[in-house]
Coordinates of C-alpha atoms and ligand atoms in Angstrom, one line a residue:
X258 CA -10.2 -7.1 -49.6
X259 CA -10.8 -10.1 -52.0
X260 CA -9.2 -13.7 -51.9
X261 CA -10.5 -16.5 -53.8
X262 CA -10.6 -19.7 -50.9
X263 CA -8.7 -22.2 -50.0
X264 CA -6.7 -24.1 -52.0
X265 CA -6.8 -21.6 -54.6
X266 CA -5.7 -19.0 -52.1
X267 CA -2.8 -20.6 -50.1
X268 CA -1.5 -17.6 -48.2
X269 CA 1.4 -19.8 -46.4
X270 CA 2.4 -20.4 -50.3
X271 CA 5.1 -16.3 -50.6
X272 CA 6.5 -17.4 -46.6
X273 CA 8.1 -20.8 -48.2
X274 CA 11.3 -19.9 -48.5
X275 CA 13.8 -17.3 -47.7
X276 CA 14.0 -14.6 -50.4
X277 CA 10.2 -14.8 -51.4
X278 CA 9.5 -13.3 -47.3
X279 CA 11.8 -10.5 -48.5
X280 CA 10.4 -10.2 -51.4
X281 CA 7.1 -10.0 -50.0
X282 CA 7.7 -7.9 -46.8
X283 CA 5.3 -4.6 -46.2
X284 CA 6.7 -2.9 -43.3
X285 CA 11.1 -1.6 -44.0
X286 CA 13.3 -0.4 -40.3
X287 CA 16.4 1.3 -41.2
X288 CA 18.2 3.3 -38.7
X289 CA 17.0 6.6 -39.7
X290 CA 14.0 5.1 -38.1
X291 CA 15.7 5.9 -34.9
X292 CA 16.6 8.6 -32.5
X293 CA 18.8 8.4 -29.8
X294 CA 18.1 10.0 -26.5
X295 CA 20.8 11.1 -24.1
X296 CA 21.4 11.9 -20.6
X297 CA 24.4 14.5 -20.5
X298 CA 26.0 15.1 -16.9
X299 CA 28.2 18.4 -15.4
X300 CA 32.2 17.4 -15.3
X301 CA 34.3 16.0 -17.9
X302 CA 35.4 12.3 -19.1
X303 CA 33.2 10.9 -17.2
X304 CA 30.9 8.4 -17.8
X305 CA 27.5 7.2 -15.3
X306 CA 26.1 3.5 -15.3
X307 CA 22.0 4.1 -14.9
X308 CA 20.9 1.1 -12.4
X309 CA 17.5 1.2 -13.8
X310 CA 18.5 1.0 -17.6
X311 CA 21.4 -0.7 -17.8
X312 CA 23.3 -0.3 -20.9
X313 CA 22.3 3.4 -20.6
X314 CA 25.3 5.6 -19.4
X315 CA 24.9 9.5 -18.9
X316 CA 27.2 10.9 -20.5
X317 CA 29.8 14.4 -20.0
X318 CA 29.1 17.3 -23.1
X319 CA 32.5 15.4 -24.0
X320 CA 30.5 12.3 -24.3
X321 CA 27.6 13.3 -25.5
X322 CA 29.7 14.4 -29.1
X323 CA 31.8 10.5 -29.2
X324 CA 28.3 9.2 -29.2
X325 CA 26.3 12.2 -32.1
X326 CA 29.5 11.1 -33.5
X327 CA 28.7 7.0 -33.6
X328 CA 25.3 8.2 -34.7
X329 CA 26.9 9.4 -37.4
X330 CA 28.5 6.2 -37.9
X331 CA 25.8 3.9 -37.3
X332 CA 23.4 6.1 -40.3
X333 CA 20.8 7.7 -36.8
X334 CA 20.1 10.9 -38.2
X335 CA 18.7 12.5 -35.0
X336 CA 19.8 12.6 -31.2
X337 CA 17.5 14.2 -28.4
X338 CA 19.2 15.4 -25.6
X339 CA 18.4 15.6 -21.8
X340 CA 20.0 17.5 -18.7
X341 CA 20.4 15.4 -15.5
X342 CA 21.6 19.1 -13.9
X343 CA 22.9 19.3 -10.3
X344 CA 20.9 19.4 -7.9
X345 CA 22.1 22.9 -6.6
X346 CA 20.9 24.6 -9.8
X347 CA 17.3 22.9 -9.5
X348 CA 15.3 25.5 -7.6
X349 CA 11.2 26.1 -7.6
X350 CA 10.8 27.8 -10.5
X351 CA 13.4 26.1 -12.9
X352 CA 15.4 29.5 -14.0
X353 CA 18.1 27.4 -14.6
X354 CA 16.5 26.0 -17.9
X355 CA 17.1 29.5 -19.2
X356 CA 20.8 29.7 -19.0
X357 CA 22.8 30.8 -22.1
X358 CA 25.6 28.5 -21.0
X359 CA 23.8 25.7 -19.2
X360 CA 24.2 21.7 -20.0
X361 CA 22.1 21.3 -22.0
X362 CA 23.1 24.6 -24.3
X363 CA 26.6 23.3 -23.9
X364 CA 25.2 19.5 -24.8
X365 CA 24.0 20.9 -28.3
X366 CA 27.2 23.1 -29.4
X367 CA 29.5 19.7 -28.8
X368 CA 27.3 18.2 -31.2
X369 CA 27.4 21.3 -32.7
X370 CA 30.6 21.3 -33.1
X371 CA 31.4 17.5 -33.9
X372 CA 29.2 16.9 -36.7
X373 CA 28.2 20.0 -38.2
X374 CA 24.4 19.9 -40.2
X375 CA 24.9 15.5 -40.3
X376 CA 23.2 14.9 -37.2
X377 CA 19.9 16.9 -36.1
X378 CA 19.1 17.7 -32.4
X379 CA 15.8 17.6 -30.0
X380 CA 16.2 18.9 -27.3
X381 CA 13.1 18.2 -23.8
X382 CA 11.4 21.6 -23.5
X383 CA 10.0 20.6 -20.3
X384 CA 10.6 22.7 -16.2
X385 CA 11.1 18.5 -14.8
X386 CA 14.8 18.2 -14.7
X387 CA 15.4 22.1 -13.6
X388 CA 12.7 22.4 -10.9
X389 CA 13.4 21.4 -6.3
X390 CA 10.0 20.0 -7.2
X391 CA 10.6 17.9 -10.6
X392 CA 7.0 18.8 -11.8
X393 CA 7.2 20.3 -15.2
X394 CA 5.9 23.1 -14.3
X395 CA 5.1 26.3 -12.2
X396 CA 3.2 25.3 -9.3
X397 CA 1.1 27.3 -7.6
X398 CA 0.2 27.9 -4.0
X399 CA -1.5 24.1 -3.4
X400 CA 0.8 22.3 -6.0
X401 CA -0.7 22.0 -8.6
X402 CA 0.8 23.3 -11.4
X403 CA -0.4 26.0 -13.6
X404 CA -0.9 27.1 -16.9
X405 CA -0.4 30.0 -18.2
X406 CA 2.5 30.9 -16.6
X407 CA 4.2 28.0 -17.2
X408 CA 3.5 28.5 -21.0
X409 CA 5.5 31.4 -21.0
X410 CA 9.0 30.7 -19.4
X411 CA 8.8 26.8 -22.1
X412 CA 8.7 29.5 -24.5
X413 CA 11.7 31.4 -23.0
X414 CA 12.8 27.7 -23.1
X415 CA 12.3 26.8 -26.3
X416 CA 13.7 29.8 -27.8
X417 CA 17.3 29.4 -25.6
X418 CA 17.4 25.7 -27.1
X419 CA 17.2 27.2 -30.6
X420 CA 19.6 30.0 -29.5
X421 CA 22.9 27.3 -28.6
X422 CA 21.4 25.4 -32.1
X423 CA 18.8 22.6 -31.5
X424 CA 17.6 22.0 -34.7
X425 CA 14.0 20.2 -33.3
X426 CA 11.9 21.7 -30.1
X427 CA 9.8 18.8 -28.2
X428 CA 7.8 20.4 -26.2
X429 CA 6.8 16.8 -23.4
X430 CA 4.8 18.9 -21.1
X431 CA 2.0 19.3 -22.0
X432 CA 0.3 22.6 -21.3
X433 CA -2.3 24.2 -22.6
X434 CA -1.5 26.0 -26.5
X435 CA 2.6 26.0 -26.4
X436 CA 3.4 24.9 -29.4
X437 CA 2.2 27.8 -31.0
X438 CA 3.6 30.4 -28.2
X439 CA 6.2 29.1 -28.8
X440 CA 6.6 28.5 -32.6
X441 CA 5.4 32.5 -32.6
X442 CA 8.7 32.8 -30.9
X443 CA 10.8 30.9 -33.0
X444 CA 9.7 32.7 -35.7
X445 CA 10.1 35.7 -33.7
X446 CA 13.2 35.4 -33.0
X447 CA 15.3 34.3 -36.6
X448 CA 14.0 30.7 -35.7
X449 CA 12.4 30.0 -38.6
X450 CA 13.2 26.4 -39.6
X451 CA 14.0 25.3 -36.2
X452 CA 10.8 22.3 -36.4
X453 CA 8.4 21.0 -33.2
X454 CA 8.0 18.0 -33.5
X455 CA 5.7 17.9 -29.9
X456 CA 4.6 16.0 -26.7
X457 CA 1.0 16.0 -27.8
X458 CA 0.4 12.5 -26.9
X459 CA 2.0 12.1 -23.5
X460 CA -0.2 9.5 -21.0
X461 CA 0.4 9.4 -17.4
X462 CA 2.3 6.3 -17.3
X463 CA 4.4 4.3 -14.6
X464 CA 7.0 3.5 -17.7
X465 CA 9.4 6.8 -16.8
X466 CA 9.6 5.9 -13.8
X467 CA 13.7 4.9 -14.9
X468 CA 13.8 8.2 -16.8
X469 CA 13.9 9.6 -13.3
X470 CA 15.9 8.9 -12.1
X471 CA 18.5 8.8 -14.9
X472 CA 17.5 13.1 -15.1
X473 CA 17.6 13.4 -11.6
X474 CA 14.1 14.4 -11.0
X475 CA 12.2 11.4 -10.0
X476 CA 13.5 11.0 -5.8
X477 CA 12.2 14.9 -5.7
X478 CA 9.0 14.3 -7.5
X479 CA 6.1 14.1 -4.9
X480 CA 2.7 12.8 -5.7
X481 CA 1.6 12.5 -10.2
X482 CA 1.6 13.7 -13.4
X483 CA -1.6 13.4 -13.6
X484 CA -3.5 17.1 -14.0
X485 CA -1.5 17.7 -17.0
X486 CA 0.0 14.1 -19.0
X487 CA -3.2 11.7 -19.9
X488 CA -5.4 9.7 -18.7
X489 CA -4.1 6.0 -20.5
X490 CA -7.8 4.8 -21.2
X491 CA -8.5 7.5 -23.4
X492 CA -7.8 7.5 -26.8
X493 CA -10.9 9.9 -29.1
X494 CA -8.8 12.9 -26.2
X495 CA -5.3 12.0 -28.2
X496 CA -7.1 12.7 -31.0
X497 CA -7.7 16.5 -30.0
X498 CA -4.6 16.7 -27.7
X499 CA -3.0 15.5 -32.2
X500 CA -5.5 18.3 -33.9
X501 CA -5.0 20.6 -31.5
X502 CA -1.0 20.7 -31.8
X503 CA -0.7 20.3 -35.7
X504 CA -2.8 23.8 -36.3
X505 CA -0.7 24.9 -33.8
X506 CA 2.1 24.6 -35.7
X507 CA 3.5 21.2 -34.5
X508 CA 5.8 19.8 -38.1
X509 CA 5.3 16.5 -36.3
X510 CA 3.5 14.3 -33.2
X511 CA 5.3 11.7 -30.8
X512 CA 3.1 9.3 -28.5
X513 CA 4.3 8.6 -26.3
X514 CA 4.9 5.1 -24.3
X515 CA 5.1 3.5 -27.1
X516 CA 4.1 0.0 -26.7
X517 CA 0.5 -0.2 -25.2
X518 CA -0.5 3.0 -27.5
X519 CA 0.3 1.6 -30.8
X520 CA -3.4 2.3 -31.4
X521 CA -3.0 6.0 -31.0
X522 CA -0.5 6.2 -33.4
X523 CA -3.1 4.0 -36.5
X524 CA -5.5 6.4 -35.4
X525 CA -3.8 9.3 -35.7
X526 CA -1.6 8.9 -38.8
X527 CA -5.4 7.6 -40.4
X528 CA -6.7 10.3 -39.2
X529 CA -4.1 13.0 -39.8
X530 CA -2.0 11.8 -41.8
X531 CA 1.1 13.8 -40.1
X532 CA 4.2 12.3 -39.4
X533 CA 3.4 10.3 -36.5
X534 CA 7.1 9.6 -33.8
X535 CA 6.8 6.9 -31.0
X536 CA 9.1 7.5 -27.1
X537 CA 9.9 3.9 -26.3
X538 CA 9.8 4.8 -23.2
X539 CA 12.5 4.4 -20.1
X540 CA 10.4 1.7 -18.5
X541 CA 9.8 0.1 -22.5
X542 CA 13.7 -0.9 -22.8
X543 CA 14.1 -1.0 -18.5
X544 CA 11.4 -4.6 -19.6
X545 CA 13.3 -5.7 -22.1
X546 CA 16.3 -6.0 -20.8
X547 CA 14.9 -7.5 -18.1
X548 CA 12.9 -9.5 -20.1
X549 CA 16.1 -11.2 -21.8
X550 CA 17.9 -10.4 -18.7
X551 CA 15.5 -13.8 -16.9
X552 CA 15.5 -15.9 -20.4
X553 CA 12.2 -15.1 -21.6
X554 CA 13.7 -14.6 -24.9
X555 CA 16.1 -13.2 -27.0
X556 CA 16.3 -9.4 -26.5
X557 CA 18.2 -8.7 -30.3
X558 CA 14.9 -10.3 -31.3
X559 CA 13.0 -9.0 -28.9
X560 CA 13.6 -5.3 -29.1
X561 CA 14.0 -5.8 -33.2
X562 CA 9.8 -6.8 -33.0
X563 CA 9.1 -4.2 -31.1
X564 CA 10.7 -1.0 -33.2
X565 CA 9.1 -2.9 -36.3
X566 CA 5.4 -2.9 -34.9
X567 CA 5.4 0.2 -34.1
X568 CA 6.6 1.8 -37.7
X569 CA 3.7 -1.2 -38.9
X570 CA 1.7 0.4 -36.9
X571 CA 2.2 4.1 -38.6
X572 CA 5.4 6.1 -37.4
X573 CA 8.1 8.1 -39.3
X574 CA 10.9 7.2 -37.1
X575 CA 11.0 6.2 -33.3
X576 CA 12.7 7.3 -30.2
X577 CA 15.0 4.1 -28.5
X578 CA 17.8 4.3 -25.8
X579 CA 18.5 1.2 -28.3
X580 CA 19.0 2.7 -31.3
X581 CA 22.3 2.2 -31.6
X582 CA 21.5 -1.6 -30.9
X583 CA 19.0 -1.7 -33.8
X584 CA 21.0 0.1 -35.9
X585 CA 24.5 -2.2 -35.3
X586 CA 21.8 -4.9 -35.5
X587 CA 19.3 -3.5 -39.5
X588 CA 23.4 -3.0 -40.6
X589 CA 25.3 -6.4 -39.2
Ligands
PBG155 C1 10.1 15.4 -19.0 C2 9.9 13.8 -20.0 C3 9.6 13.1 -19.5 C4 10.5 11.5 -20.1 C5 10.9 12.5 -21.6 N1 11.3 13.6 -20.9 C6 9.4 12.5 -17.6 C7 8.1 12.5 -17.3 O1 6.8 13.4 -18.7 O2 8.7 12.3 -16.1 C8 10.9 9.7 -19.9 C9 11.4 9.7 -21.2 C10 11.1 7.7 -21.1 O3 10.8 7.4 -19.7 O4 12.8 7.6 -21.0 N2 9.2 16.1 -19.3

């Protein structure tokens, strides 16, 4: 990149007025860049505020359908669903994940009924909302999360969600080989157009706490998820994860959490040129809200700057609990 030296070049020239700044803006954020994660709970007409995620609630299936309508009205193209499974339906093997009438499947159908195919439905594949131990997979005698037997269950979970009407299957479990296995099963079960958005580079992060409250797995979890989720120190390994998931048939990949991993997003986009999504996770949301409440900065300005950062780093879109707030701001 070349430019003349000062004073022939004055980079402040184009910044002097609002119209000129608008004209030279390199990155555009729109509501179509947002995916809205929603938490589902049992019952009817239920809204349960989540203390660690101020402004976010669990909704019963009827409320989820209303939120999906709201997404449609705001120009948000896709919602992501996460169930808070009743305690008596959680088990060691997470079998409730395969129940065609589970909370997740009922929510998928309710969104489909309310919005037709105008809103995308993304569903998380992993066993943690269904296991009595809060881990994403099956445990052996020593408490190790086993890979291949877990993948077999995840495949059935994915097909169960696709049968209910999911548009995008998003495996968040970090098992090896699950993308290929799920892709093959979707092809064989008459779901050739159901997408896979792989949580490819998902780190063992301290930012997931409020999410675990929201799905009710936090209190159950003993230990951590470091034997399957990635070490935050590693970037090259993330490129290998992403390369593998693409080769196994992922339509798009995800980096998670978001803000501390912008370099991973950038590297992935530069290297592979595939659609990359970021998950601005629960802890990131909660910190923005807490910062604003503490008077650090204006909430809206903080969240818009962060979302723009994801786009600038190369994201096609961002999963964020701030999606409706951001969309309203963008829609002016
Ligand atoms: C479950 C899952 C998690 C998140 C999304 N899917 C939690 C975890 O891995 O423990 C985190 C999302 C968030 O914090 O907002 N596999």
